Amino acid sequence: MTQALEQEDGGGLAGSNTIRITLKLFALLSGYLPDGATRNQVELVVPAHSTPISIMSSLRLPVPLCALVVINGTFVHLPDRSTRRLVDGDVLAIWPPIAGG
């Protein structure tokens, strides 16, 4: 099932100005996945200008807990999370900080 995220202004999504991405959330972040998620992932229809930060904000993810952000297997550095635009078919994966020894 595909979920649609609303724009931050509360308006609906405009037809062809959207893209489909797969969102994967791990560990304690998986509780923030929208309805329709299977295991730890969900397919979303989002505005074409979306960034990792805009997705995190839309889902009300605690941004300080989004330690590892990866798009298609490539790490996204903290400063790039608000400017790196997602494209159709991207897989956005997010992990919280990991502790251990």
PDB file of C-alpha atoms in Angstrom:
ATOM      1  CA  MET A   1       0.000   0.000   0.000  1.00  0.00           C
ATOM      2  CA  THR A   2       1.235   3.492  -0.811  1.00  0.00           C
ATOM      3  CA  GLN A   3       0.799   6.301   1.680  1.00  0.00           C
ATOM      4  CA  ALA A   4       0.687   9.988   0.777  1.00  0.00           C
ATOM      5  CA  LEU A   5       2.271  12.586   3.031  1.00  0.00           C
ATOM      6  CA  GLU A   6       0.554  15.944   3.155  1.00  0.00           C
ATOM      7  CA  GLN A   7       2.492  19.093   2.475  1.00  0.00           C
ATOM      8  CA  GLU A   8       3.519  21.001   5.587  1.00  0.00           C
ATOM      9  CA  ASP A   9       0.890  23.670   4.883  1.00  0.00           C
ATOM     10  CA  GLY A  10      -1.767  20.970   5.302  1.00  0.00           C
ATOM     11  CA  GLY A  11      -2.778  21.003   1.644  1.00  0.00           C
ATOM     12  CA  GLY A  12      -3.152  17.932  -0.527  1.00  0.00           C
ATOM     13  CA  LEU A  13      -0.612  16.641  -2.970  1.00  0.00           C
ATOM     14  CA  ALA A  14      -0.703  17.978  -6.495  1.00  0.00           C
ATOM     15  CA  GLY A  15      -0.978  15.340  -9.272  1.00  0.00           C
ATOM     16  CA  SER A  16       2.274  14.957 -11.211  1.00  0.00           C
ATOM     17  CA  ASN A  17       4.293  17.083  -8.806  1.00  0.00           C
ATOM     18  CA  THR A  18       4.898  14.032  -6.620  1.00  0.00           C
ATOM     19  CA  ILE A  19       7.374  11.185  -6.427  1.00  0.00           C
ATOM     20  CA  ARG A  20       7.315   7.716  -4.885  1.00  0.00           C
ATOM     21  CA  ILE A  21       9.961   6.770  -2.357  1.00  0.00           C
ATOM     22  CA  THR A  22      10.493   3.867   0.002  1.00  0.00           C
ATOM     23  CA  LEU A  23      11.060   4.872   3.614  1.00  0.00           C
ATOM     24  CA  LYS A  24      12.788   2.488   6.010  1.00  0.00           C
ATOM     25  CA  LEU A  25      12.984   3.270   9.718  1.00  0.00           C
ATOM     26  CA  PHE A  26      14.983   1.140  12.129  1.00  0.00           C
ATOM     27  CA  ALA A  27      14.953   0.338  15.854  1.00  0.00           C
ATOM     28  CA  LEU A  28      12.917   2.777  17.961  1.00  0.00           C
ATOM     29  CA  LEU A  29      12.206   4.974  14.916  1.00  0.00           C
ATOM     30  CA  SER A  30      10.057   2.245  13.328  1.00  0.00           C
ATOM     31  CA  GLY A  31       7.216   3.308  15.629  1.00  0.00           C
ATOM     32  CA  TYR A  32       6.918   6.494  13.549  1.00  0.00           C
ATOM     33  CA  LEU A  33       6.047   4.665  10.335  1.00  0.00           C
ATOM     34  CA  PRO A  34       2.584   5.540   8.993  1.00  0.00           C
ATOM     35  CA  ASP A  35      -0.223   3.001   8.754  1.00  0.00           C
ATOM     36  CA  GLY A  36       0.289   0.482   6.001  1.00  0.00           C
ATOM     37  CA  ALA A  37       3.962  -0.129   6.771  1.00  0.00           C
ATOM     38  CA  THR A  38       5.201  -3.681   6.392  1.00  0.00           C
ATOM     39  CA  ARG A  39       7.980  -4.653   8.777  1.00  0.00           C
ATOM     40  CA  ASN A  40      10.156  -1.557   8.866  1.00  0.00           C
ATOM     41  CA  GLN A  41       9.277   0.092   5.542  1.00  0.00           C
ATOM     42  CA  VAL A  42       6.545   1.857   3.623  1.00  0.00           C
ATOM     43  CA  GLU A  43       6.167   3.294   0.140  1.00  0.00           C
ATOM     44  CA  LEU A  44       5.248   6.985   0.210  1.00  0.00           C
ATOM     45  CA  VAL A  45       4.029   9.483  -2.341  1.00  0.00           C
ATOM     46  CA  VAL A  46       5.649  12.808  -1.446  1.00  0.00           C
ATOM     47  CA  PRO A  47       6.074  16.246  -3.029  1.00  0.00           C
ATOM     48  CA  ALA A  48       8.759  16.254  -5.736  1.00  0.00           C
ATOM     49  CA  HIS A  49      10.867  18.790  -3.804  1.00  0.00           C
ATOM     50  CA  SER A  50      11.117  16.619  -0.658  1.00  0.00           C
ATOM     51  CA  THR A  51      14.351  16.287   1.298  1.00  0.00           C
ATOM     52  CA  PRO A  52      15.231  13.900   4.121  1.00  0.00           C
ATOM     53  CA  ILE A  53      14.510  16.676   6.643  1.00  0.00           C
ATOM     54  CA  SER A  54      11.096  17.427   5.122  1.00  0.00           C
ATOM     55  CA  ILE A  55      10.171  13.726   5.340  1.00  0.00           C
ATOM     56  CA  MET A  56      11.360  13.580   8.961  1.00  0.00           C
ATOM     57  CA  SER A  57       9.331  16.682   9.783  1.00  0.00           C
ATOM     58  CA  SER A  58       6.201  15.386   8.040  1.00  0.00           C
ATOM     59  CA  LEU A  59       6.352  12.204  10.124  1.00  0.00           C
ATOM     60  CA  ARG A  60       7.260  14.122  13.289  1.00  0.00           C
ATOM     61  CA  LEU A  61      10.444  12.098  13.697  1.00  0.00           C
ATOM     62  CA  PRO A  62      12.681  13.304  16.522  1.00  0.00           C
ATOM     63  CA  VAL A  63      15.427  14.714  14.281  1.00  0.00           C
ATOM     64  CA  PRO A  64      18.154  14.450  16.975  1.00  0.00           C
ATOM     65  CA  LEU A  65      17.481  10.696  17.007  1.00  0.00           C
ATOM     66  CA  CYS A  66      17.969  10.401  13.235  1.00  0.00           C
ATOM     67  CA  ALA A  67      21.683   9.696  13.446  1.00  0.00           C
ATOM     68  CA  LEU A  68      22.297   7.736  10.267  1.00  0.00           C
ATOM     69  CA  VAL A  69      20.490   8.864   7.107  1.00  0.00           C
ATOM     70  CA  VAL A  70      21.105   6.937   3.901  1.00  0.00           C
ATOM     71  CA  ILE A  71      19.667   7.374   0.393  1.00  0.00           C
ATOM     72  CA  ASN A  72      20.095   4.388  -1.915  1.00  0.00           C
ATOM     73  CA  GLY A  73      22.920   3.096   0.260  1.00  0.00           C
ATOM     74  CA  THR A  74      24.840   6.394   0.352  1.00  0.00           C
ATOM     75  CA  PHE A  75      25.311   8.280   3.640  1.00  0.00           C
ATOM     76  CA  VAL A  76      23.779  11.773   3.711  1.00  0.00           C
ATOM     77  CA  HIS A  77      25.850  14.195   5.798  1.00  0.00           C
ATOM     78  CA  LEU A  78      24.028  16.350   8.340  1.00  0.00           C
ATOM     79  CA  PRO A  79      24.311  19.641   6.362  1.00  0.00           C
ATOM     80  CA  ASP A  80      22.983  17.935   3.200  1.00  0.00           C
ATOM     81  CA  ARG A  81      19.834  16.527   4.807  1.00  0.00           C
ATOM     82  CA  SER A  82      17.910  19.755   4.215  1.00  0.00           C
ATOM     83  CA  THR A  83      19.128  20.298   0.648  1.00  0.00           C
ATOM     84  CA  ARG A  84      19.492  16.811  -0.885  1.00  0.00           C
ATOM     85  CA  ARG A  85      16.305  16.379  -2.913  1.00  0.00           C
ATOM     86  CA  LEU A  86      14.789  12.951  -3.237  1.00  0.00           C
ATOM     87  CA  VAL A  87      13.906  11.619  -6.675  1.00  0.00           C
ATOM     88  CA  ASP A  88      11.355   9.071  -7.813  1.00  0.00           C
ATOM     89  CA  GLY A  89      12.324   5.576  -6.698  1.00  0.00           C
ATOM     90  CA  ASP A  90      14.749   6.605  -3.942  1.00  0.00           C
ATOM     91  CA  VAL A  91      15.053   4.497  -0.807  1.00  0.00           C
ATOM     92  CA  LEU A  92      15.470   6.649   2.325  1.00  0.00           C
ATOM     93  CA  ALA A  93      16.686   4.694   5.356  1.00  0.00           C
ATOM     94  CA  ILE A  94      17.105   6.182   8.836  1.00  0.00           C
ATOM     95  CA  TRP A  95      18.657   4.733  12.000  1.00  0.00           C
ATOM     96  CA  PRO A  96      18.848   6.143  15.535  1.00  0.00           C
ATOM     97  CA  PRO A  97      22.183   6.392  17.351  1.00  0.00           C
ATOM     98  CA  ILE A  98      23.650   2.982  18.079  1.00  0.00           C
ATOM     99  CA  ALA A  99      25.417   2.260  21.346  1.00  0.00           C
ATOM    100  CA  GLY A 100      27.322  -0.771  22.346  1.00  0.00           C
ATOM    101  CA  GLY A 101      30.710  -2.155  22.829  1.00  0.00           C
TER     102      GLY A 101
END
